[in-house]
PDB file of C-alpha atoms in Angstrom:
ATOM      1  CA  ASN A 253      -6.252  -1.355  -1.221  1.00 49.00           C
ATOM      2  CA  HIS A 254      -8.650  -3.679   0.566  1.00 55.00           C
ATOM      3  CA  GLY A 255     -10.103  -0.958   2.777  1.00 62.00           C
ATOM      4  CA  GLY A 256     -10.697   1.350  -0.179  1.00 73.00           C
ATOM      5  CA  GLY A 257      -8.832   3.981  -2.144  1.00 80.00           C
ATOM      6  CA  ALA A 258      -8.406   6.198   0.925  1.00 81.00           C
ATOM      7  CA  ASP A 259      -6.028   3.583   2.401  1.00 85.00           C
ATOM      8  CA  PHE A 260      -3.324   4.875   0.071  1.00 91.00           C
ATOM      9  CA  PHE A 261      -3.349   8.180   1.933  1.00 90.00           C
ATOM     10  CA  LEU A 262      -3.888   6.758   5.441  1.00 88.00           C
ATOM     11  CA  LEU A 263      -1.928   3.559   6.058  1.00 91.00           C
ATOM     12  CA  PRO A 264       1.741   3.999   7.061  1.00 94.00           C
ATOM     13  CA  GLU A 265       3.519   2.385   4.108  1.00 95.00           C
ATOM     14  CA  ASP A 266       1.077   3.610   1.469  1.00 94.00           C
ATOM     15  CA  ARG A 267       1.025   7.226   2.606  1.00 95.00           C
ATOM     16  CA  ILE A 268       4.814   7.477   2.333  1.00 96.00           C
ATOM     17  CA  VAL A 269       4.522   6.571  -1.349  1.00 96.00           C
ATOM     18  CA  ALA A 270       1.570   8.918  -1.880  1.00 95.00           C
ATOM     19  CA  TYR A 271       3.346  11.808  -0.148  1.00 96.00           C
ATOM     20  CA  SER A 272       6.536  11.248  -2.150  1.00 97.00           C
ATOM     21  CA  ALA A 273       4.543  11.320  -5.387  1.00 96.00           C
ATOM     22  CA  LEU A 274       2.754  14.519  -4.362  1.00 95.00           C
ATOM     23  CA  LYS A 275       6.067  16.174  -3.433  1.00 96.00           C
ATOM     24  CA  ARG A 276       7.246  15.476  -6.988  1.00 96.00           C
ATOM     25  CA  GLY A 277       4.269  17.380  -8.360  1.00 92.00           C
ATOM     26  CA  LEU A 278       2.348  14.296  -9.466  1.00 93.00           C
ATOM     27  CA  ALA A 279      -1.435  14.047  -9.211  1.00 89.00           C
ATOM     28  CA  VAL A 280      -2.413  10.909  -7.258  1.00 91.00           C
ATOM     29  CA  LEU A 281      -5.659   9.044  -7.923  1.00 86.00           C
ATOM     30  CA  SER A 282      -6.460   6.046  -5.702  1.00 86.00           C
ATOM     31  CA  PRO A 283      -9.783   4.405  -6.684  1.00 82.00           C
ATOM     32  CA  THR A 284     -11.809   1.896  -4.666  1.00 78.00           C
ATOM     33  CA  SER A 285     -12.660  -1.574  -5.994  1.00 75.00           C
ATOM     34  CA  VAL A 286     -16.287  -2.508  -6.580  1.00 73.00           C
ATOM     35  CA  ASP A 287     -16.191  -5.628  -4.379  1.00 73.00           C
ATOM     36  CA  ARG A 288     -16.445  -4.258  -0.837  1.00 68.00           C
ATOM     37  CA  SER A 289     -16.809  -7.704   0.753  1.00 67.00           C
ATOM     38  CA  SER A 290     -13.323  -8.960  -0.141  1.00 69.00           C
ATOM     39  CA  GLY A 291     -11.836  -5.603  -1.111  1.00 70.00           C
ATOM     40  CA  CYS A 292     -10.064  -7.257  -4.056  1.00 76.00           C
ATOM     41  CA  TRP A 293      -9.987  -6.047  -7.643  1.00 74.00           C
ATOM     42  CA  ASN A 294     -11.844  -7.816 -10.447  1.00 73.00           C
ATOM     43  CA  GLY A 295     -10.882  -7.574 -14.101  1.00 69.00           C
ATOM     44  CA  VAL A 296     -14.480  -7.379 -15.329  1.00 73.00           C
ATOM     45  CA  HIS A 297     -16.522  -5.401 -12.811  1.00 74.00           C
ATOM     46  CA  ASP A 298     -13.852  -2.871 -11.899  1.00 76.00           C
ATOM     47  CA  ILE A 299     -12.890  -2.042 -15.478  1.00 73.00           C
ATOM     48  CA  ARG A 300     -16.532  -1.418 -16.361  1.00 75.00           C
ATOM     49  CA  HIS A 301     -16.960   0.795 -13.284  1.00 73.00           C
ATOM     50  CA  PHE A 302     -13.666   2.615 -13.768  1.00 72.00           C
ATOM     51  CA  SER A 303     -14.285   3.291 -17.451  1.00 70.00           C
ATOM     52  CA  LYS A 304     -17.758   4.685 -16.779  1.00 66.00           C
ATOM     53  CA  ASN A 305     -17.370   6.585 -13.507  1.00 63.00           C
ATOM     54  CA  ILE A 306     -13.720   7.492 -13.074  1.00 61.00           C
ATOM     55  CA  LYS A 307     -11.931   7.747 -16.406  1.00 58.00           C
ATOM     56  CA  GLY A 308     -14.749   9.806 -17.869  1.00 56.00           C
ATOM     57  CA  ASP A 309     -15.561  11.995 -14.873  1.00 61.00           C
ATOM     58  CA  VAL A 310     -12.845  12.258 -12.226  1.00 67.00           C
ATOM     59  CA  ILE A 311      -9.884  12.534 -14.599  1.00 68.00           C
ATOM     60  CA  THR A 312     -11.731  14.986 -16.838  1.00 71.00           C
ATOM     61  CA  GLU A 313     -12.655  17.135 -13.841  1.00 73.00           C
ATOM     62  CA  TRP A 314      -9.045  17.060 -12.656  1.00 73.00           C
ATOM     63  CA  LYS A 315      -7.811  18.200 -16.074  1.00 72.00           C
ATOM     64  CA  GLN A 316     -10.248  21.083 -16.025  1.00 75.00           C
ATOM     65  CA  HIS A 317      -9.237  21.976 -12.465  1.00 73.00           C
ATOM     66  CA  VAL A 318      -5.543  22.277 -13.369  1.00 72.00           C
ATOM     67  CA  GLY A 319      -6.244  24.121 -16.599  1.00 72.00           C
ATOM     68  CA  ILE A 320      -5.999  21.353 -19.190  1.00 70.00           C
ATOM     69  CA  ILE A 321      -8.876  22.359 -21.458  1.00 61.00           C
ATOM     70  CA  ASP A 322      -8.413  19.984 -24.366  1.00 62.00           C
ATOM     71  CA  GLU A 323      -9.617  16.488 -23.414  1.00 59.00           C
ATOM     72  CA  ASP A 324      -7.190  15.042 -25.952  1.00 59.00           C
ATOM     73  CA  ASP A 325      -4.135  16.659 -24.334  1.00 63.00           C
ATOM     74  CA  ASP A 326      -1.607  13.933 -23.582  1.00 74.00           C
ATOM     75  CA  VAL A 327      -0.976  13.699 -19.841  1.00 82.00           C
ATOM     76  CA  PRO A 328       1.557  10.994 -18.900  1.00 88.00           C
ATOM     77  CA  VAL A 329      -0.149   8.375 -16.715  1.00 89.00           C
ATOM     78  CA  MET A 330       1.700   5.873 -14.531  1.00 94.00           C
ATOM     79  CA  GLY A 331       0.084   2.942 -12.747  1.00 93.00           C
ATOM     80  CA  MET A 332       0.846   1.340  -9.389  1.00 94.00           C
ATOM     81  CA  GLY A 333      -0.961  -1.363  -7.428  1.00 91.00           C
ATOM     82  CA  ALA A 334      -0.421  -4.018  -4.767  1.00 90.00           C
ATOM     83  CA  SER A 335      -1.685  -7.616  -4.783  1.00 88.00           C
ATOM     84  CA  SER A 336      -4.890  -7.742  -6.875  1.00 85.00           C
ATOM     85  CA  GLY A 337      -4.363  -4.010  -7.382  1.00 83.00           C
ATOM     86  CA  GLY A 338      -1.179  -4.923  -9.237  1.00 83.00           C
ATOM     87  CA  ALA A 339      -2.842  -7.612 -11.317  1.00 82.00           C
ATOM     88  CA  ILE A 340      -5.614  -5.200 -12.345  1.00 84.00           C
ATOM     89  CA  LEU A 341      -3.061  -2.979 -14.109  1.00 88.00           C
ATOM     90  CA  TYR A 342      -3.178  -5.299 -17.127  1.00 87.00           C
ATOM     91  CA  TYR A 343      -6.938  -4.831 -17.424  1.00 84.00           C
ATOM     92  CA  MET A 344      -6.655  -1.089 -16.792  1.00 85.00           C
ATOM     93  CA  LEU A 345      -4.249  -0.938 -19.713  1.00 87.00           C
ATOM     94  CA  LYS A 346      -7.193  -1.706 -21.972  1.00 83.00           C
ATOM     95  CA  ILE A 347      -8.626   1.753 -21.252  1.00 82.00           C
ATOM     96  CA  ILE A 348      -5.653   3.782 -19.930  1.00 84.00           C
ATOM     97  CA  PRO A 349      -2.424   4.303 -21.938  1.00 87.00           C
ATOM     98  CA  PHE A 350      -0.002   3.828 -19.057  1.00 92.00           C
ATOM     99  CA  ARG A 351       3.503   5.095 -19.782  1.00 95.00           C
ATOM    100  CA  SER A 352       4.911   2.842 -17.036  1.00 96.00           C
ATOM    101  CA  VAL A 353       3.563   0.617 -14.247  1.00 96.00           C
ATOM    102  CA  ALA A 354       4.734  -0.946 -10.970  1.00 97.00           C
ATOM    103  CA  SER A 355       3.147  -4.053  -9.471  1.00 95.00           C
ATOM    104  CA  TYR A 356       3.726  -4.787  -5.792  1.00 95.00           C
ATOM    105  CA  VAL A 357       3.757  -8.374  -4.402  1.00 93.00           C
ATOM    106  CA  MET A 358       2.092  -9.663  -7.575  1.00 92.00           C
ATOM    107  CA  SER A 359       3.322 -10.838 -10.963  1.00 90.00           C
ATOM    108  CA  LEU A 360       1.851  -9.243 -14.065  1.00 86.00           C
ATOM    109  CA  HIS A 361       1.340 -11.646 -16.969  1.00 85.00           C
ATOM    110  CA  TYR A 362       0.635  -9.928 -20.250  1.00 89.00           C
ATOM    111  CA  ASP A 363      -0.896 -11.957 -23.066  1.00 88.00           C
ATOM    112  CA  ALA A 364       1.870 -13.601 -25.131  1.00 89.00           C
ATOM    113  CA  ASP A 365       0.489 -12.236 -28.408  1.00 89.00           C
ATOM    114  CA  ASP A 366       0.242  -8.739 -26.940  1.00 88.00           C
ATOM    115  CA  LEU A 367       3.862  -8.968 -25.807  1.00 91.00           C
ATOM    116  CA  GLU A 368       5.041 -10.095 -29.223  1.00 91.00           C
ATOM    117  CA  ARG A 369       3.189  -7.210 -30.887  1.00 91.00           C
ATOM    118  CA  GLY A 370       4.177  -4.781 -28.149  1.00 90.00           C
ATOM    119  CA  HIS A 371       0.597  -3.561 -27.785  1.00 90.00           C
ATOM    120  CA  LEU A 372      -2.959  -4.699 -27.095  1.00 85.00           C
ATOM    121  CA  ILE A 373      -5.663  -5.340 -29.677  1.00 82.00           C
ATOM    122  CA  GLN A 374      -9.100  -3.879 -28.991  1.00 77.00           C
ATOM    123  CA  HIS A 375     -12.306  -5.890 -29.413  1.00 71.00           C
ATOM    124  CA  SER A 376     -12.913  -3.945 -32.612  1.00 72.00           C
ATOM    125  CA  GLY A 377      -9.621  -5.251 -33.987  1.00 77.00           C
ATOM    126  CA  GLU A 378      -7.970  -1.847 -33.823  1.00 82.00           C
ATOM    127  CA  ARG A 379      -4.582  -1.242 -32.231  1.00 87.00           C
ATOM    128  CA  GLY A 380      -4.756  -0.791 -28.474  1.00 85.00           C
ATOM    129  CA  ASN A 381      -2.375   0.685 -25.930  1.00 88.00           C
ATOM    130  CA  ASP A 382       1.310  -0.235 -25.865  1.00 91.00           C
ATOM    131  CA  ILE A 383       2.702  -2.644 -23.277  1.00 93.00           C
ATOM    132  CA  PRO A 384       4.445  -0.250 -20.851  1.00 95.00           C
ATOM    133  CA  PRO A 385       7.788  -0.625 -19.063  1.00 96.00           C
ATOM    134  CA  THR A 386       6.917  -2.715 -16.022  1.00 96.00           C
ATOM    135  CA  ALA A 387       8.454  -2.828 -12.546  1.00 97.00           C
ATOM    136  CA  PHE A 388       7.928  -5.306  -9.720  1.00 96.00           C
ATOM    137  CA  VAL A 389       8.430  -4.954  -5.975  1.00 97.00           C
ATOM    138  CA  HIS A 390       8.070  -8.253  -4.137  1.00 95.00           C
ATOM    139  CA  MET A 391       8.799  -9.921  -0.812  1.00 94.00           C
ATOM    140  CA  VAL A 392      11.678 -12.372  -1.247  1.00 93.00           C
ATOM    141  CA  ARG A 393      10.147 -14.610   1.432  1.00 91.00           C
ATOM    142  CA  GLU A 394       7.243 -15.340  -0.939  1.00 91.00           C
ATOM    143  CA  GLU A 395       8.993 -17.819  -3.208  1.00 90.00           C
ATOM    144  CA  PHE A 396       5.986 -18.567  -5.414  1.00 91.00           C
ATOM    145  CA  THR A 397       5.521 -14.886  -6.254  1.00 92.00           C
ATOM    146  CA  ALA A 398       9.255 -14.512  -6.908  1.00 91.00           C
ATOM    147  CA  VAL A 399       9.165 -17.379  -9.420  1.00 93.00           C
ATOM    148  CA  SER A 400       6.061 -15.973 -11.097  1.00 94.00           C
ATOM    149  CA  ILE A 401       7.677 -12.526 -11.400  1.00 94.00           C
ATOM    150  CA  GLU A 402      10.797 -14.121 -12.879  1.00 94.00           C
ATOM    151  CA  GLN A 403       8.597 -15.680 -15.563  1.00 94.00           C
ATOM    152  CA  SER A 404       6.977 -12.303 -16.219  1.00 93.00           C
ATOM    153  CA  THR A 405      10.303 -10.486 -16.532  1.00 95.00           C
ATOM    154  CA  GLN A 406      11.675 -13.169 -18.845  1.00 95.00           C
ATOM    155  CA  ALA A 407       8.690 -12.650 -21.168  1.00 94.00           C
ATOM    156  CA  LEU A 408       9.187  -8.878 -21.051  1.00 94.00           C
ATOM    157  CA  SER A 409      12.906  -9.251 -21.752  1.00 95.00           C
ATOM    158  CA  ASP A 410      12.328 -11.623 -24.677  1.00 94.00           C
ATOM    159  CA  ASN A 411      10.129  -8.972 -26.286  1.00 93.00           C
ATOM    160  CA  GLY A 412      12.372  -6.001 -25.604  1.00 94.00           C
ATOM    161  CA  ILE A 413      10.141  -4.314 -23.038  1.00 94.00           C
ATOM    162  CA  PRO A 414      11.991  -2.561 -20.183  1.00 96.00           C
ATOM    163  CA  TYR A 415      11.503  -3.980 -16.690  1.00 97.00           C
ATOM    164  CA  LYS A 416      12.906  -3.651 -13.197  1.00 97.00           C
ATOM    165  CA  VAL A 417      12.668  -5.803 -10.060  1.00 97.00           C
ATOM    166  CA  TRP A 418      13.207  -4.903  -6.402  1.00 97.00           C
ATOM    167  CA  GLY A 419      13.224  -7.595  -3.718  1.00 96.00           C
ATOM    168  CA  VAL A 420      12.203  -6.688  -0.162  1.00 96.00           C
ATOM    169  CA  HIS A 421      13.702  -8.623   2.747  1.00 95.00           C
ATOM    170  CA  PRO A 422      12.319  -9.103   6.282  1.00 94.00           C
ATOM    171  CA  LYS A 423      13.311  -6.350   8.672  1.00 94.00           C
ATOM    172  CA  PRO A 424      13.206  -5.779  12.447  1.00 95.00           C
ATOM    173  CA  PHE A 425      10.327  -3.945  14.081  1.00 93.00           C
ATOM    174  CA  THR A 426      12.549  -1.476  15.920  1.00 94.00           C
ATOM    175  CA  LEU A 427      11.766   1.480  18.140  1.00 94.00           C
ATOM    176  CA  ASP A 428      12.811   3.889  15.379  1.00 94.00           C
ATOM    177  CA  ARG A 429      10.602   2.159  12.835  1.00 94.00           C
ATOM    178  CA  CYS A 430       7.624   2.125  15.179  1.00 92.00           C
ATOM    179  CA  MET A 431       8.024   5.825  15.982  1.00 92.00           C
ATOM    180  CA  SER A 432       8.489   6.900  12.368  1.00 92.00           C
ATOM    181  CA  ARG A 433       5.745   4.744  10.866  1.00 93.00           C
ATOM    182  CA  LEU A 434       3.189   5.027  13.684  1.00 89.00           C
ATOM    183  CA  PRO A 435       3.498   8.491  15.259  1.00 86.00           C
ATOM    184  CA  GLU A 436      -0.236   8.385  16.017  1.00 80.00           C
ATOM    185  CA  LEU A 437       0.450   5.965  18.862  1.00 78.00           C
ATOM    186  CA  ALA A 438       1.234   9.085  20.896  1.00 69.00           C
ATOM    187  CA  ASN A 439      -2.473   9.965  20.931  1.00 65.00           C
ATOM    188  CA  ALA A 440      -3.073   7.089  23.323  1.00 54.00           C
ATOM    189  CA  THR A 441      -0.780   8.569  25.972  1.00 47.00           C
ATOM    190  CA  ILE A 442      -1.430  12.318  25.761  1.00 43.00           C
ATOM    191  CA  ASP A 443      -4.114  13.355  28.224  1.00 45.00           C
ATOM    192  CA  ALA A 444      -6.948  15.337  26.704  1.00 41.00           C
ATOM    193  CA  ALA A 445      -6.146  18.211  29.072  1.00 41.00           C
ATOM    194  CA  ASP A 446      -2.524  18.412  27.917  1.00 48.00           C
ATOM    195  CA  SER A 447      -1.460  20.491  24.966  1.00 50.00           C
ATOM    196  CA  ALA A 448      -0.188  18.304  22.131  1.00 51.00           C
ATOM    197  CA  THR A 449       3.242  19.935  21.857  1.00 53.00           C
ATOM    198  CA  ASP A 450       5.938  18.326  19.738  1.00 58.00           C
ATOM    199  CA  GLU A 451       7.710  17.321  22.941  1.00 62.00           C
ATOM    200  CA  ASN A 452       4.584  15.663  24.349  1.00 59.00           C
ATOM    201  CA  VAL A 453       3.863  13.872  21.092  1.00 59.00           C
ATOM    202  CA  ASP A 454       7.431  12.556  20.760  1.00 74.00           C
ATOM    203  CA  ALA A 455       7.474  11.401  24.380  1.00 77.00           C
ATOM    204  CA  GLY A 456       4.066   9.756  24.063  1.00 73.00           C
ATOM    205  CA  ASN A 457       5.019   8.066  20.810  1.00 81.00           C
ATOM    206  CA  LYS A 458       8.264   6.691  22.266  1.00 88.00           C
ATOM    207  CA  LYS A 459       6.479   5.467  25.393  1.00 86.00           C
ATOM    208  CA  GLN A 460       3.801   3.635  23.421  1.00 86.00           C
ATOM    209  CA  CYS A 461       6.298   2.101  21.005  1.00 89.00           C
ATOM    210  CA  GLN A 462       8.495   0.898  23.872  1.00 90.00           C
ATOM    211  CA  ALA A 463       5.460  -0.656  25.559  1.00 87.00           C
ATOM    212  CA  LEU A 464       4.351  -2.303  22.315  1.00 88.00           C
ATOM    213  CA  ILE A 465       7.775  -3.810  21.606  1.00 90.00           C
ATOM    214  CA  GLN A 466       8.005  -5.048  25.188  1.00 88.00           C
ATOM    215  CA  ILE A 467       4.634  -6.798  24.930  1.00 85.00           C
ATOM    216  CA  MET A 468       5.562  -8.270  21.538  1.00 87.00           C
ATOM    217  CA  SER A 469       8.738  -9.803  22.970  1.00 87.00           C
ATOM    218  CA  GLU A 470       7.194 -11.326  26.120  1.00 82.00           C
ATOM    219  CA  ASP A 471       6.222 -14.942  26.685  1.00 78.00           C
ATOM    220  CA  ASP A 472       3.581 -14.901  29.412  1.00 70.00           C
ATOM    221  CA  GLY A 473       2.478 -18.497  28.937  1.00 69.00           C
ATOM    222  CA  SER A 474      -0.698 -17.682  27.008  1.00 67.00           C
ATOM    223  CA  THR A 475       0.898 -15.573  24.258  1.00 70.00           C
ATOM    224  CA  LYS A 476       4.169 -16.508  22.560  1.00 77.00           C
ATOM    225  CA  PRO A 477       6.668 -13.792  21.616  1.00 83.00           C
ATOM    226  CA  VAL A 478       5.947 -12.109  18.287  1.00 84.00           C
ATOM    227  CA  ILE A 479       9.496 -10.780  17.810  1.00 87.00           C
ATOM    228  CA  ASP A 480      12.905 -12.260  18.630  1.00 89.00           C
ATOM    229  CA  ILE A 481      15.767 -10.674  20.561  1.00 87.00           C
ATOM    230  CA  GLN A 482      16.790  -8.716  17.442  1.00 91.00           C
ATOM    231  CA  SER A 483      13.208  -7.515  16.895  1.00 90.00           C
ATOM    232  CA  PHE A 484      12.659  -9.679  13.811  1.00 91.00           C
ATOM    233  CA  MET A 485       9.185 -11.135  13.420  1.00 88.00           C
ATOM    234  CA  LEU A 486       8.795 -14.791  14.374  1.00 84.00           C
ATOM    235  CA  ASN A 487       6.718 -17.546  12.770  1.00 69.00           C
ATOM    236  CA  THR A 488       3.669 -15.524  11.861  1.00 63.00           C
ATOM    237  CA  ALA A 489       2.828 -12.141  10.415  1.00 55.00           C
ATOM    238  CA  LYS A 490      -0.354 -11.924  12.475  1.00 62.00           C
ATOM    239  CA  MET A 491      -0.489 -10.189  15.837  1.00 67.00           C
ATOM    240  CA  PRO A 492      -2.305 -12.003  18.657  1.00 65.00           C
ATOM    241  CA  GLU A 493      -5.493 -10.172  19.580  1.00 71.00           C
ATOM    242  CA  LYS A 494      -4.261 -10.022  23.167  1.00 66.00           C
ATOM    243  CA  ILE A 495      -1.576  -7.517  22.157  1.00 71.00           C
ATOM    244  CA  PHE A 496      -4.119  -5.155  20.617  1.00 70.00           C
ATOM    245  CA  THR A 497      -6.184  -5.447  23.785  1.00 69.00           C
ATOM    246  CA  LEU A 498      -3.246  -4.720  26.094  1.00 65.00           C
ATOM    247  CA  MET A 499      -2.224  -1.722  23.985  1.00 67.00           C
ATOM    248  CA  ASN A 500      -5.840  -0.533  23.745  1.00 67.00           C
ATOM    249  CA  ILE A 501      -5.273  -0.151  19.997  1.00 66.00           C
ATOM    250  CA  ASP A 502      -8.625  -1.265  18.633  1.00 61.00           C
ATOM    251  CA  LYS A 503     -11.010   0.762  20.796  1.00 53.00           C
ATOM    252  CA  GLU A 504     -11.483   3.971  22.720  1.00 44.00           C
ATOM    253  CA  LYS A 505     -10.600   3.933  26.405  1.00 39.00           C
ATOM    254  CA  GLU A 506     -13.638   3.682  28.634  1.00 38.00           C
ATOM    255  CA  HIS A 507     -14.412   6.083  31.486  1.00 35.00           C
ATOM    256  CA  GLY A 508     -12.948   4.545  34.619  1.00 39.00           C
ATOM    257  CA  ASP A 509     -14.165   4.704  38.190  1.00 39.00           C
ATOM    258  CA  ASN A 510     -12.021   7.789  38.705  1.00 40.00           C
ATOM    259  CA  ASP A 511     -13.786   9.536  35.794  1.00 40.00           C
ATOM    260  CA  ASP A 512     -10.598  10.015  33.807  1.00 42.00           C
ATOM    261  CA  GLU A 513     -10.939  11.692  30.447  1.00 41.00           C
ATOM    262  CA  THR A 514     -11.618   9.333  27.549  1.00 40.00           C
ATOM    263  CA  ILE A 515      -8.667   9.308  25.175  1.00 40.00           C
ATOM    264  CA  LYS A 516      -9.724   8.929  21.560  1.00 41.00           C
ATOM    265  CA  LEU A 517      -7.646   7.698  18.664  1.00 41.00           C
ATOM    266  CA  PRO A 518      -7.430  10.064  15.702  1.00 46.00           C
ATOM    267  CA  ILE A 519      -9.536   7.845  13.430  1.00 43.00           C
ATOM    268  CA  PRO A 520     -11.779   5.838  15.788  1.00 42.00           C
ATOM    269  CA  GLU A 521     -14.271   4.587  13.187  1.00 47.00           C
ATOM    270  CA  LYS A 522     -14.301   0.846  12.685  1.00 48.00           C
ATOM    271  CA  SER A 523     -13.834   1.181   8.940  1.00 58.00           C
ATOM    272  CA  PHE A 524     -10.929  -1.192   8.315  1.00 68.00           C
ATOM    273  CA  GLY A 525     -12.538  -4.601   8.172  1.00 67.00           C
ATOM    274  CA  GLY A 526     -14.384  -3.827  11.390  1.00 69.00           C
ATOM    275  CA  HIS A 527     -11.238  -2.534  13.105  1.00 73.00           C
ATOM    276  CA  SER A 528      -9.797   0.868  13.903  1.00 75.00           C
ATOM    277  CA  TRP A 529      -7.324   2.633  11.644  1.00 79.00           C
ATOM    278  CA  LEU A 530      -4.489   2.085  14.119  1.00 80.00           C
ATOM    279  CA  TYR A 531      -5.203  -1.652  14.196  1.00 82.00           C
ATOM    280  CA  ALA A 532      -4.969  -1.814  10.388  1.00 84.00           C
ATOM    281  CA  ALA A 533      -1.847   0.368  10.370  1.00 87.00           C
ATOM    282  CA  LEU A 534      -0.015  -1.842  12.855  1.00 87.00           C
ATOM    283  CA  GLN A 535      -1.032  -4.989  10.978  1.00 86.00           C
ATOM    284  CA  GLU A 536       0.432  -3.513   7.794  1.00 90.00           C
ATOM    285  CA  GLU A 537       3.742  -2.789   9.529  1.00 91.00           C
ATOM    286  CA  ILE A 538       3.884  -6.284  11.015  1.00 89.00           C
ATOM    287  CA  GLN A 539       3.274  -7.814   7.580  1.00 90.00           C
ATOM    288  CA  VAL A 540       5.988  -5.691   5.985  1.00 93.00           C
ATOM    289  CA  CYS A 541       8.534  -6.502   8.705  1.00 93.00           C
ATOM    290  CA  TYR A 542       7.762 -10.197   8.427  1.00 92.00           C
ATOM    291  CA  GLY A 543       8.011  -9.926   4.650  1.00 91.00           C
ATOM    292  CA  ARG A 544       4.659 -11.262   3.539  1.00 88.00           C
ATOM    293  CA  HIS A 545       2.324  -9.935   0.823  1.00 89.00           C
ATOM    294  CA  GLU A 546       1.913  -6.288   1.744  1.00 90.00           C
ATOM    295  CA  MET A 547       2.343  -2.838   0.256  1.00 93.00           C
ATOM    296  CA  THR A 548       5.695  -1.378   1.219  1.00 95.00           C
ATOM    297  CA  ALA A 549       7.495   1.951   0.985  1.00 96.00           C
ATOM    298  CA  ASP A 550      10.832   0.163   0.500  1.00 96.00           C
ATOM    299  CA  TYR A 551      12.598   1.445  -2.635  1.00 97.00           C
ATOM    300  CA  ASN A 552       9.920   4.120  -2.852  1.00 96.00           C
ATOM    301  CA  GLU A 553      12.122   6.828  -4.346  1.00 97.00           C
ATOM    302  CA  GLU A 554      13.810   4.385  -6.729  1.00 98.00           C
ATOM    303  CA  VAL A 555      10.441   3.113  -7.977  1.00 98.00           C
ATOM    304  CA  LEU A 556       9.139   6.639  -8.575  1.00 98.00           C
ATOM    305  CA  ASP A 557      12.387   7.612 -10.329  1.00 98.00           C
ATOM    306  CA  TRP A 558      12.053   4.594 -12.611  1.00 98.00           C
ATOM    307  CA  LEU A 559       8.358   5.142 -13.343  1.00 98.00           C
ATOM    308  CA  MET A 560       8.858   8.827 -14.135  1.00 97.00           C
ATOM    309  CA  SER A 561      11.944   8.223 -16.259  1.00 97.00           C
ATOM    310  CA  ASN A 562      10.131   5.643 -18.373  1.00 97.00           C
ATOM    311  CA  ALA A 563       7.095   7.929 -18.606  1.00 95.00           C
ATOM    312  CA  GLY A 564       9.247  10.688 -20.064  1.00 93.00           C
ATOM    313  CA  LEU A 565       9.041  12.910 -16.968  1.00 92.00           C
TER     314      LEU A 565
END
């Protein structure tokens, strides 16, 4: 994830996948790429860093923590990544024997010779890890990616390697989706003096989501509607900054003349590309609804079922 490995446990789509994996009894490791300026993964720098600092330390410590004493004990490992995080799975395969992998919004082109052999060849000339069963989850609106994935699956099929593809379609940004994906919006309406009961949280969440959808559908002359009458995203997947300002999403409320209590968002740090967590979370949801290059929880259970089945779990 561009903001770092913690995004997988914080952003709305990602955390659904992480939580589902944890509920199945899986251990979830979400590393951070070396390049913190772009946030993207690099096949050279990240593999060197991962091999030295994560594969040798973090995974070993985890094994010891759960009682796996023998370093050579075979623990099934599955890989998942979005965008450049999906592309990096091929390079990770050089050091991690994935049993199965899933690449989101990115094709995964294995070397033709590796595919024909069914496994990698190490620099020493020795046999490397096997090419694993490979799944793809992509946005059907992104035609170039769809074509590239079709080429990847054809190569996998020609060499007898199992694969699976799920296509994600645009979807409306409805009240139910807003409330289920962004329950933290309620924090902007609950007064600090009020107790955060379930009833207050639900009411605050619904109020904020209704206000957000209303603003997104308005044409006030300076800002065009972001969603149509059916709540589908219009021409762009980017939210006008004015909407974030009106919803007070990217900052803490200031003390007013009447000395009202300041209402703070749950994660106020500007750690997501200089924005608040809620800003980044809403942007992710807008991207997913529009159907453009974003991690998604669509087909989450099916993807995990497929990964685990092909990993022998």
